[in-house]
Short mmCIF file of C-alpha atoms and ligand atoms in Angstrom, two decimals:
data_model
loop_
_atom_site.label_atom_id
_atom_site.label_comp_id
_atom_site.label_asym_id
_atom_site.label_seq_id
_atom_site.Cartn_x
_atom_site.Cartn_y
_atom_site.Cartn_z
CA MET K 73 6.74 16.08 22.45
CA GLY K 74 6.30 19.49 20.91
CA GLY K 75 2.72 20.03 22.09
CA ARG K 76 1.68 23.25 23.75
CA PHE K 77 -1.36 24.80 25.38
CA VAL K 78 -2.67 28.09 24.09
CA ILE K 79 -4.67 29.88 26.77
CA ARG K 80 -6.64 33.10 26.63
CA GLY K 81 -6.78 34.27 30.23
CA GLY K 82 -9.28 36.20 32.25
CA ARG K 83 -12.28 33.84 32.12
CA PRO K 84 -13.65 32.98 35.58
CA LEU K 85 -14.20 29.21 35.81
CA SER K 86 -17.60 27.97 36.89
CA GLY K 87 -19.37 24.65 37.13
CA LYS K 88 -18.57 21.15 38.25
CA VAL K 89 -15.52 19.03 37.63
CA ARG K 90 -14.83 15.41 38.55
CA VAL K 91 -11.31 14.37 39.43
CA SER K 92 -9.80 11.13 38.15
CA GLY K 93 -8.21 8.36 40.18
CA ALA K 94 -4.99 9.25 41.98
CA LYS K 95 -1.91 8.81 39.82
CA ASN K 96 0.28 8.22 42.85
CA SER K 97 -2.02 5.51 44.07
CA VAL K 98 -2.74 3.69 40.81
CA LEU K 99 0.98 3.33 39.97
CA LYS K 100 1.58 1.51 43.27
CA LEU K 101 -1.53 -0.65 42.99
CA MET K 102 -0.27 -1.74 39.58
CA ALA K 103 3.11 -2.67 41.08
CA ALA K 104 1.38 -4.47 43.95
CA SER K 105 -0.56 -6.66 41.53
CA LEU K 106 2.77 -8.34 40.71
CA LEU K 107 2.48 -10.07 44.10
CA THR K 108 -0.22 -12.49 42.97
CA PRO K 109 -0.66 -14.82 39.99
CA LYS K 110 -4.41 -14.10 40.05
CA GLU K 111 -6.19 -11.28 38.26
CA CYS K 112 -6.26 -7.87 39.89
CA VAL K 113 -8.86 -5.39 38.71
CA ILE K 114 -8.11 -1.72 39.38
CA ARG K 115 -10.86 0.84 38.84
CA ASN K 116 -10.75 4.62 38.59
CA VAL K 117 -7.53 4.44 36.53
CA PRO K 118 -6.66 7.76 34.87
CA ARG K 119 -5.61 7.87 31.21
CA ILE K 120 -2.26 9.59 31.74
CA THR K 121 1.19 8.82 30.42
CA ASP K 122 2.68 7.76 33.78
CA VAL K 123 0.10 4.99 33.99
CA GLU K 124 0.88 4.05 30.37
CA THR K 125 4.55 3.81 31.30
CA MET K 126 3.82 1.58 34.29
CA ALA K 127 1.64 -0.62 32.07
CA GLU K 128 4.61 -0.91 29.71
CA VAL K 129 6.89 -1.84 32.59
CA LEU K 130 4.51 -4.58 33.72
CA ARG K 131 4.11 -5.91 30.17
CA HIS K 132 7.87 -5.84 29.71
CA LEU K 133 8.15 -7.98 32.85
CA GLY K 134 5.66 -10.44 31.36
CA ALA K 135 2.35 -9.46 32.94
CA GLU K 136 -0.86 -9.24 30.93
CA VAL K 137 -2.38 -5.79 31.17
CA ASP K 138 -5.80 -5.08 29.75
CA TRP K 139 -6.90 -1.45 30.06
CA GLN K 140 -10.37 -0.35 28.98
CA GLY K 141 -11.59 3.10 29.98
CA PRO K 142 -10.95 3.53 33.71
CA VAL K 143 -10.70 -0.22 34.37
CA MET K 144 -7.40 -2.10 34.28
CA ARG K 145 -7.00 -5.86 34.63
CA ILE K 146 -3.57 -7.23 35.44
CA ARG K 147 -2.53 -10.86 35.53
CA SER K 148 1.02 -11.67 36.51
CA GLY K 149 1.29 -15.40 35.94
CA GLU K 150 4.58 -17.22 36.17
CA PHE K 151 6.94 -15.05 34.19
CA GLU K 152 10.66 -14.85 33.68
CA GLY K 153 11.33 -11.18 33.07
CA ARG K 154 12.38 -9.50 36.30
CA ARG K 155 14.12 -6.47 34.92
CA ALA K 156 12.79 -2.95 34.35
CA PRO K 157 14.95 -1.40 31.60
CA TYR K 158 16.36 2.12 31.50
CA HIS K 159 14.28 3.35 28.57
CA LEU K 160 11.18 2.93 30.79
CA VAL K 161 12.65 3.86 34.19
CA ARG K 162 14.08 7.10 32.83
CA ARG K 163 10.57 8.06 31.73
CA MET K 164 9.21 7.48 35.21
CA ARG K 165 11.12 7.00 38.44
CA ALA K 166 8.15 5.31 40.10
CA SER K 167 9.11 2.23 38.04
CA ILE K 168 11.43 1.35 40.92
CA LEU K 169 8.30 0.37 42.86
CA VAL K 170 8.40 -3.02 41.08
CA LEU K 171 11.54 -3.95 43.06
CA GLY K 172 9.67 -4.77 46.27
CA PRO K 173 6.96 -7.02 44.81
CA LEU K 174 9.35 -8.80 42.40
CA VAL K 175 11.80 -9.65 45.18
CA ALA K 176 8.92 -10.70 47.41
CA ARG K 177 7.51 -13.09 44.84
CA PHE K 178 10.49 -14.30 42.82
CA GLY K 179 13.48 -13.62 45.05
CA GLU K 180 15.20 -11.43 42.48
CA ALA K 181 14.72 -8.25 40.49
CA ALA K 182 16.66 -5.64 38.59
CA VAL K 183 15.67 -2.07 37.89
CA ALA K 184 17.68 0.50 35.96
CA ILE K 185 19.08 3.22 38.20
CA PRO K 186 16.73 6.20 37.75
CA GLY K 187 18.54 9.05 36.07
CA GLY K 188 18.36 12.77 36.72
CA CYS K 189 15.17 14.50 37.58
CA ASN K 190 13.90 18.04 37.20
CA ILE K 191 13.05 18.50 40.85
CA GLY K 192 16.29 17.51 42.52
CA ALA K 193 18.48 14.50 43.18
CA ARG K 194 15.70 12.22 44.57
CA LYS K 195 17.72 9.46 46.10
CA ILE K 196 16.56 5.86 46.61
CA ASP K 197 18.94 4.93 49.42
CA LEU K 198 16.08 4.35 51.87
CA HIS K 199 14.44 1.84 49.53
CA LEU K 200 17.69 -0.09 49.20
CA LYS K 201 18.70 0.08 52.86
CA GLY K 202 15.29 -1.25 53.84
CA LEU K 203 15.49 -4.12 51.37
CA GLN K 204 18.91 -5.02 52.76
CA MET K 205 17.51 -5.00 56.27
CA LEU K 206 14.90 -7.51 55.14
CA GLY K 207 17.77 -9.75 54.07
CA ALA K 208 18.16 -8.92 50.39
CA GLU K 209 21.48 -8.53 48.66
CA VAL K 210 21.68 -5.28 46.70
CA ILE K 211 24.25 -4.91 43.93
CA THR K 212 24.61 -1.84 41.76
CA GLU K 213 26.41 -2.50 38.47
CA HIS K 214 26.18 -1.62 34.78
CA GLY K 215 23.48 0.97 35.46
CA TYR K 216 21.20 -1.49 37.22
CA ILE K 217 20.20 -2.17 40.79
CA ARG K 218 20.01 -5.93 41.28
CA VAL K 219 18.27 -7.26 44.32
CA ARG K 220 18.40 -10.90 45.31
CA ALA K 221 17.12 -12.78 48.32
CA ARG K 222 16.87 -16.48 49.02
CA ARG K 223 14.52 -15.54 51.80
CA LEU K 224 13.33 -12.28 53.28
CA ARG K 225 12.84 -11.93 57.02
CA GLY K 226 10.45 -9.46 58.60
CA ARG K 227 11.97 -6.99 61.07
CA ASP K 228 11.80 -3.43 62.34
CA ILE K 229 12.93 -0.79 59.89
CA TYR K 230 13.31 2.86 60.85
CA LEU K 231 13.19 5.31 57.95
CA ASP K 232 15.38 8.43 58.27
CA PHE K 233 12.68 10.36 56.42
CA PRO K 234 9.04 9.39 55.81
CA SER K 235 9.62 8.71 52.13
CA VAL K 236 6.45 7.77 50.25
CA GLY K 237 8.19 5.51 47.74
CA ALA K 238 10.41 3.77 50.31
CA THR K 239 7.44 3.07 52.59
CA GLU K 240 5.55 1.55 49.67
CA ASN K 241 8.44 -0.49 48.27
CA LEU K 242 9.14 -1.92 51.72
CA MET K 243 5.48 -2.69 52.40
CA LEU K 244 5.42 -4.62 49.12
CA ALA K 245 8.68 -6.47 49.83
CA ALA K 246 7.47 -7.29 53.35
CA VAL K 247 4.57 -9.28 51.88
CA GLY K 248 7.16 -11.85 50.78
CA ALA K 249 9.06 -11.88 54.10
CA GLU K 250 8.70 -14.37 56.92
CA GLY K 251 7.05 -12.83 59.97
CA ILE K 252 6.18 -9.25 60.72
CA THR K 253 7.84 -6.15 59.27
CA ARG K 254 7.39 -2.89 61.14
CA ILE K 255 8.16 0.29 59.22
CA GLU K 256 8.73 3.15 61.63
CA ASN K 257 8.61 6.81 60.59
CA ALA K 258 6.54 5.59 57.65
CA ALA K 259 4.93 8.04 55.24
CA ARG K 260 1.27 8.72 56.06
CA GLU K 261 -0.01 9.84 52.65
CA PRO K 262 -3.55 8.75 51.67
CA GLU K 263 -2.00 6.76 48.82
CA ILE K 264 -0.23 4.57 51.41
CA GLN K 265 -3.60 3.86 52.97
CA ASP K 266 -5.01 2.98 49.56
CA LEU K 267 -2.13 0.58 48.98
CA ALA K 268 -2.79 -1.02 52.38
CA ASP K 269 -6.49 -1.40 51.50
CA PHE K 270 -5.51 -3.04 48.23
CA LEU K 271 -3.15 -5.46 50.01
CA ARG K 272 -5.80 -6.27 52.61
CA SER K 273 -8.26 -7.05 49.82
CA LEU K 274 -5.69 -9.59 48.61
CA GLY K 275 -5.73 -11.15 52.07
CA VAL K 276 -2.48 -9.60 53.35
CA GLU K 277 -2.47 -8.42 56.98
CA VAL K 278 -1.49 -4.75 57.08
CA ARG K 279 -1.96 -2.51 60.08
CA GLY K 280 -1.29 1.11 60.85
CA ALA K 281 -1.29 2.60 57.33
CA GLY K 282 -1.88 6.31 57.72
CA THR K 283 0.14 6.35 60.96
CA PRO K 284 3.95 6.50 61.33
CA LEU K 285 4.07 2.77 62.20
CA VAL K 286 3.02 0.37 59.46
CA GLU K 287 3.03 -3.37 60.12
CA VAL K 288 2.91 -6.02 57.44
CA GLU K 289 2.54 -9.73 58.11
CA GLY K 290 4.41 -11.72 55.53
CA GLY K 291 2.54 -14.19 53.31
CA LEU K 292 2.15 -14.02 49.54
CA PRO K 293 -1.45 -13.75 48.40
CA GLY K 294 -2.99 -16.56 46.39
CA LYS K 295 -6.00 -14.64 45.23
CA GLY K 296 -6.85 -11.62 43.14
CA THR K 297 -8.87 -8.52 43.88
CA ASP K 298 -11.15 -5.82 42.54
CA HIS K 299 -10.34 -2.40 43.95
CA ALA K 300 -11.18 1.22 43.08
CA ALA K 301 -8.36 3.74 43.56
CA ILE K 302 -8.96 6.88 45.61
CA GLY K 303 -9.51 10.21 43.84
CA ASP K 304 -6.53 12.39 43.01
CA ARG K 305 -6.10 15.00 45.75
CA ILE K 306 -3.47 16.89 43.78
CA GLU K 307 -5.70 17.18 40.72
CA ALA K 308 -8.50 18.32 43.04
CA GLY K 309 -6.25 20.95 44.62
CA THR K 310 -5.15 22.12 41.19
CA PHE K 311 -8.77 22.71 40.16
CA ALA K 312 -9.46 24.48 43.45
CA LEU K 313 -6.59 26.85 42.74
CA ALA K 314 -7.71 27.27 39.12
CA ALA K 315 -11.09 28.48 40.41
CA ALA K 316 -9.37 30.77 42.91
CA VAL K 317 -6.94 32.44 40.51
CA THR K 318 -9.68 33.10 37.94
CA ARG K 319 -12.01 34.39 40.67
CA GLY K 320 -14.46 31.72 39.64
CA GLU K 321 -16.47 29.07 41.40
CA LEU K 322 -16.13 25.30 41.12
CA GLU K 323 -17.59 22.18 42.61
CA VAL K 324 -14.89 19.54 42.69
CA GLU K 325 -16.09 15.95 43.02
CA GLY K 326 -14.54 12.52 43.39
CA VAL K 327 -12.07 13.21 46.20
CA ASN K 328 -12.07 12.87 49.97
CA PRO K 329 -11.69 16.47 51.24
CA LEU K 330 -9.76 15.21 54.27
CA HIS K 331 -7.00 14.20 51.86
CA LEU K 332 -6.22 17.84 51.18
CA ARG K 333 -7.47 19.55 54.28
CA LEU K 334 -4.38 21.63 55.00
CA ALA K 335 -4.16 22.80 51.39
CA LEU K 336 -7.82 23.86 51.51
CA GLU K 337 -7.23 25.59 54.84
CA LYS K 338 -4.30 27.54 53.44
CA MET K 339 -6.44 28.61 50.49
CA ALA K 340 -9.15 29.72 52.92
CA GLU K 341 -6.53 31.66 54.92
CA ALA K 342 -5.60 33.46 51.72
CA GLY K 343 -9.24 34.41 51.18
CA VAL K 344 -10.71 31.63 49.02
CA GLU K 345 -14.14 30.46 50.16
CA VAL K 346 -14.09 26.71 50.71
CA GLU K 347 -16.92 24.41 51.67
CA GLU K 348 -16.19 20.73 52.24
CA ARG K 349 -18.62 18.14 50.90
CA GLU K 350 -18.74 14.40 51.43
CA ASP K 351 -17.27 13.56 48.02
CA GLY K 352 -15.34 16.75 47.34
CA PHE K 353 -15.68 20.46 48.02
CA ARG K 354 -16.87 23.74 46.60
CA VAL K 355 -14.54 26.71 46.16
CA ARG K 356 -15.27 30.30 45.34
CA GLY K 357 -12.65 32.84 44.46
CA ASN K 358 -12.51 36.44 45.63
CA GLU K 359 -11.37 39.76 44.25
CA ARG K 360 -8.69 40.19 46.91
CA TYR K 361 -6.38 37.67 48.52
CA ARG K 362 -4.07 37.88 51.53
CA ALA K 363 -0.45 36.76 51.66
CA VAL K 364 0.12 33.56 53.67
CA ASP K 365 3.23 31.57 54.46
CA VAL K 366 3.33 27.95 53.32
CA ALA K 367 5.80 25.18 54.17
CA THR K 368 5.67 21.89 52.30
CA LEU K 369 5.93 18.79 54.47
CA PRO K 370 5.08 15.10 54.29
CA PHE K 371 1.36 14.37 54.78
CA PRO K 372 -0.62 15.74 56.60
CA GLY K 373 1.51 18.80 55.85
CA PHE K 374 1.08 20.99 52.79
CA PRO K 375 1.76 18.82 49.72
CA THR K 376 4.85 19.66 47.70
CA ASP K 377 2.87 18.66 44.61
CA LEU K 378 0.62 21.72 45.09
CA GLN K 379 3.40 24.15 45.91
CA PRO K 380 3.83 25.58 42.37
CA GLN K 381 0.08 26.02 41.88
CA MET K 382 -0.25 27.72 45.30
CA MET K 383 2.53 30.09 44.28
CA VAL K 384 0.34 31.41 41.47
CA LEU K 385 -2.44 32.25 43.92
CA LEU K 386 -0.01 33.95 46.31
CA SER K 387 1.36 35.97 43.41
CA LEU K 388 -2.10 37.51 43.13
CA ALA K 389 -2.36 38.25 46.86
CA GLU K 390 -1.65 41.52 48.65
CA GLY K 391 1.61 41.43 50.57
CA VAL K 392 4.59 39.13 50.77
CA SER K 393 4.30 35.36 51.25
CA VAL K 394 7.15 32.98 51.98
CA ILE K 395 6.96 29.45 50.59
CA THR K 396 9.40 26.98 52.12
CA GLU K 397 10.09 23.77 50.21
CA ASN K 398 11.10 21.06 52.68
CA VAL K 399 10.54 17.91 50.63
CA PHE K 400 12.53 18.36 47.42
CA GLU K 401 15.81 20.18 47.13
CA SER K 402 15.25 22.08 43.89
CA ARG K 403 11.62 22.45 43.19
CA PHE K 404 11.67 26.11 42.18
CA MET K 405 12.96 25.72 38.63
CA PHE K 406 9.72 27.05 37.16
CA VAL K 407 9.92 30.35 39.04
CA GLY K 408 11.78 32.05 36.22
CA GLU K 409 8.87 31.20 33.93
CA LEU K 410 6.31 32.67 36.35
CA ASN K 411 8.41 35.84 36.61
CA ARG K 412 8.23 36.13 32.82
CA MET K 413 4.47 36.44 33.30
CA GLY K 414 4.83 39.36 35.69
CA CYS K 415 5.24 37.54 39.02
CA ASP K 416 7.76 38.87 41.50
CA ILE K 417 9.31 35.81 43.14
CA GLU K 418 12.79 35.58 44.58
CA ILE K 419 14.44 32.31 45.56
CA LYS K 420 16.59 32.20 48.68
CA GLY K 421 17.77 28.64 49.23
CA GLN K 422 14.73 26.58 50.09
CA HIS K 423 12.51 29.65 50.41
CA ALA K 424 10.59 31.52 47.76
CA VAL K 425 9.70 35.09 48.61
CA VAL K 426 6.52 35.83 46.71
CA ARG K 427 5.59 39.49 46.41
CA GLY K 428 1.98 39.88 45.36
CA VAL K 429 1.47 41.62 42.04
CA GLY K 430 -1.82 43.05 40.85
CA ARG K 431 -1.97 41.20 37.57
CA LEU K 432 -0.21 38.64 35.42
CA SER K 433 0.46 39.06 31.73
CA GLY K 434 0.26 36.26 29.19
CA ALA K 435 3.57 35.04 27.76
CA GLU K 436 5.25 32.07 26.16
CA VAL K 437 6.52 29.79 28.95
CA CYS K 438 7.96 26.35 29.30
CA ALA K 439 6.78 23.53 31.60
CA THR K 440 9.80 22.13 33.42
CA ASP K 441 7.98 19.32 35.22
CA LEU K 442 4.47 18.03 35.85
CA ARG K 443 3.28 20.33 38.64
CA ALA K 444 5.19 23.34 37.33
CA GLY K 445 3.34 22.80 34.06
CA ALA K 446 0.01 22.84 35.89
CA ALA K 447 1.00 26.04 37.70
CA LEU K 448 1.86 27.75 34.40
CA VAL K 449 -1.54 26.77 33.01
CA LEU K 450 -3.17 28.32 36.09
CA ALA K 451 -1.10 31.46 35.63
CA GLY K 452 -2.23 31.56 32.00
CA LEU K 453 -5.88 31.25 33.01
CA ALA K 454 -5.46 34.21 35.36
CA ALA K 455 -3.32 36.37 33.07
CA GLU K 456 -4.28 39.10 30.66
CA GLY K 457 -3.87 38.10 27.04
CA VAL K 458 -2.56 34.89 25.57
CA THR K 459 -0.23 32.41 27.25
CA GLU K 460 1.46 29.53 25.49
CA VAL K 461 2.73 26.72 27.69
CA LEU K 462 5.32 24.61 25.91
CA ASP K 463 6.51 21.06 26.71
CA ILE K 464 3.12 19.95 27.96
CA HIS K 465 4.10 16.28 27.80
CA HIS K 466 5.05 16.91 31.44
CA VAL K 467 1.44 17.82 32.21
CA ASP K 468 0.13 14.76 30.37
CA ARG K 469 2.06 12.56 32.81
CA GLY K 470 -0.36 13.34 35.59
CA TYR K 471 -3.54 15.12 34.46
CA GLU K 472 -6.21 13.24 32.58
CA SER K 473 -7.91 15.36 29.89
CA PHE K 474 -6.69 18.51 31.61
CA GLU K 475 -7.67 20.97 28.92
CA GLU K 476 -11.02 19.25 28.23
CA LYS K 477 -11.94 19.44 31.90
CA LEU K 478 -10.88 23.09 32.10
CA ARG K 479 -12.82 23.92 28.93
CA SER K 480 -15.93 22.25 30.36
CA VAL K 481 -15.92 24.83 33.17
CA GLY K 482 -15.36 27.85 30.97
CA ALA K 483 -11.61 28.09 30.32
CA GLU K 484 -10.36 29.11 26.92
CA ILE K 485 -7.55 26.64 26.36
CA SER K 486 -6.56 24.53 23.40
CA ARG K 487 -3.83 22.07 22.57
CA VAL K 488 -1.64 22.67 19.57
CA GLY K 489 0.66 19.97 18.16
CA THR K 490 1.38 16.61 19.75
C1 UD1 A 38 6.07 10.68 45.85
C2 UD1 A 38 5.14 11.17 44.77
C3 UD1 A 38 5.47 12.62 44.41
C4 UD1 A 38 5.48 13.49 45.66
C5 UD1 A 38 6.36 12.88 46.73
C6 UD1 A 38 6.30 13.63 48.05
C7 UD1 A 38 4.70 9.17 43.51
C8 UD1 A 38 4.86 8.43 42.23
N1 UD1 A 38 5.31 10.35 43.59
O1 UD1 A 38 7.39 10.68 45.30
O2 UD1 A 38 4.49 13.08 43.48
O3 UD1 A 38 5.96 14.77 45.34
O4 UD1 A 38 5.97 11.52 46.98
O5 UD1 A 38 5.00 13.72 48.50
O6 UD1 A 38 4.01 8.74 44.40
N2 UD1 A 38 14.45 10.47 49.62
C9 UD1 A 38 15.70 10.04 50.00
N3 UD1 A 38 15.99 8.71 49.94
C10 UD1 A 38 15.08 7.79 49.50
C11 UD1 A 38 13.80 8.22 49.13
C12 UD1 A 38 13.50 9.58 49.19
O7 UD1 A 38 16.55 10.84 50.41
O8 UD1 A 38 15.40 6.60 49.46
C13 UD1 A 38 14.14 11.91 49.64
C14 UD1 A 38 13.90 12.42 48.22
O9 UD1 A 38 15.11 12.78 47.59
C15 UD1 A 38 13.01 13.62 48.46
C16 UD1 A 38 12.20 13.19 49.71
O10 UD1 A 38 12.92 12.12 50.30
O11 UD1 A 38 13.76 14.75 48.77
C17 UD1 A 38 10.79 12.77 49.41
O12 UD1 A 38 10.77 11.69 48.55
P1 UD1 A 38 9.63 10.58 48.58
O13 UD1 A 38 8.68 10.82 49.69
O14 UD1 A 38 10.29 9.25 48.48
O15 UD1 A 38 8.87 10.88 47.22
P2 UD1 A 38 8.56 9.89 46.04
O16 UD1 A 38 8.02 8.60 46.57
O17 UD1 A 38 9.72 9.85 45.09
#
């Protein structure tokens, strides 16, 4: 866990980079494969530690997981284990996504209560309330959430907030319910659409994914599937911002540009040149950037997962930008680290006031979570001198071969320790 990146800043990036499959999609597709006893093949699977953790969760439950390169095969025959233990859930909260499919298929499941998290409290009340509305009994005891249901019944569920995870967990549970489940105020993220496509390929009727009303017709699938996950829009956005902050030029491939349109538009507003392509986009940095205000919101709003990286760009802009974080309650923990590199950022509640500074200076900094870690790497690429980013196991959770990809487009970055 002691690994760190050593970065010598000031090299403009240039060339072509291909993004991997979307972490936030693949994790859910893996959970969804618990719905069928037949083999599910998932393609475009990134080699990152969050996917490794989910593979461990599935194996712990009794599924066979075979993972070669970007192709994963999962077979969840008749198995007994229906419990995701704390040592895995604490490594990755998304483990709770196995609740829905396990209850749908076996009528019972237990998942350790996810512990603390570096970006705020992150409740799961909407997941549990929804499961109860479908007829499940939810008991919380001895550090576990136990869910049991003799039968689930489809019905209308209104989410207080368009939570990505709750929408997905309930879609998955609804597959095992009798009749139709309608999830209102559903999340609209592209990963939800990918999950719906995966379910449809299994023969499940799903309508409306990508809109605020998702409908699932109950009926457990009896067949398997072969499905390629969508490209990772957050990785793509991170590379776009890496090109921008180094005043370089990158072609980013393997992602639907519509999946990060607002983020690309905000970059363009700040002065980055952006050209959309069919399978990605091209970005070109500039000498001078303008301040812009950014507010994170559920999709199609500006993604909270790009907020820290965008903050690095705005730190290099002329003028004062305000970033408002509306999705997570404390996602500014990394700001102190950026300020150590010469940024001038002040936190006022859910707002960050970012005063543009002419230059950043390399320093030793600590990654506090996945996206903060990526932002510190970007800051290091833009800074004068050497930056060391510590605790990069956070970055390894979500970026496949991050430093190799950056090196291939001209960055001077190496990994020290493991
Ligand atoms: C997913 C993504 C994460 C991204 C986030 C928002 C995965 C594995 N992770 O996380 O990278 O940053 O979407 O785009 O896909 N909330 C509740 N009650 C609930 C559920 C959520 O209050 O039952 C709150 C959370 O505390 C948070 C907000 O809703 O403040 C958003 O959470 P949610 O959309 O559920 O995000 P995740 O699915 O956890």
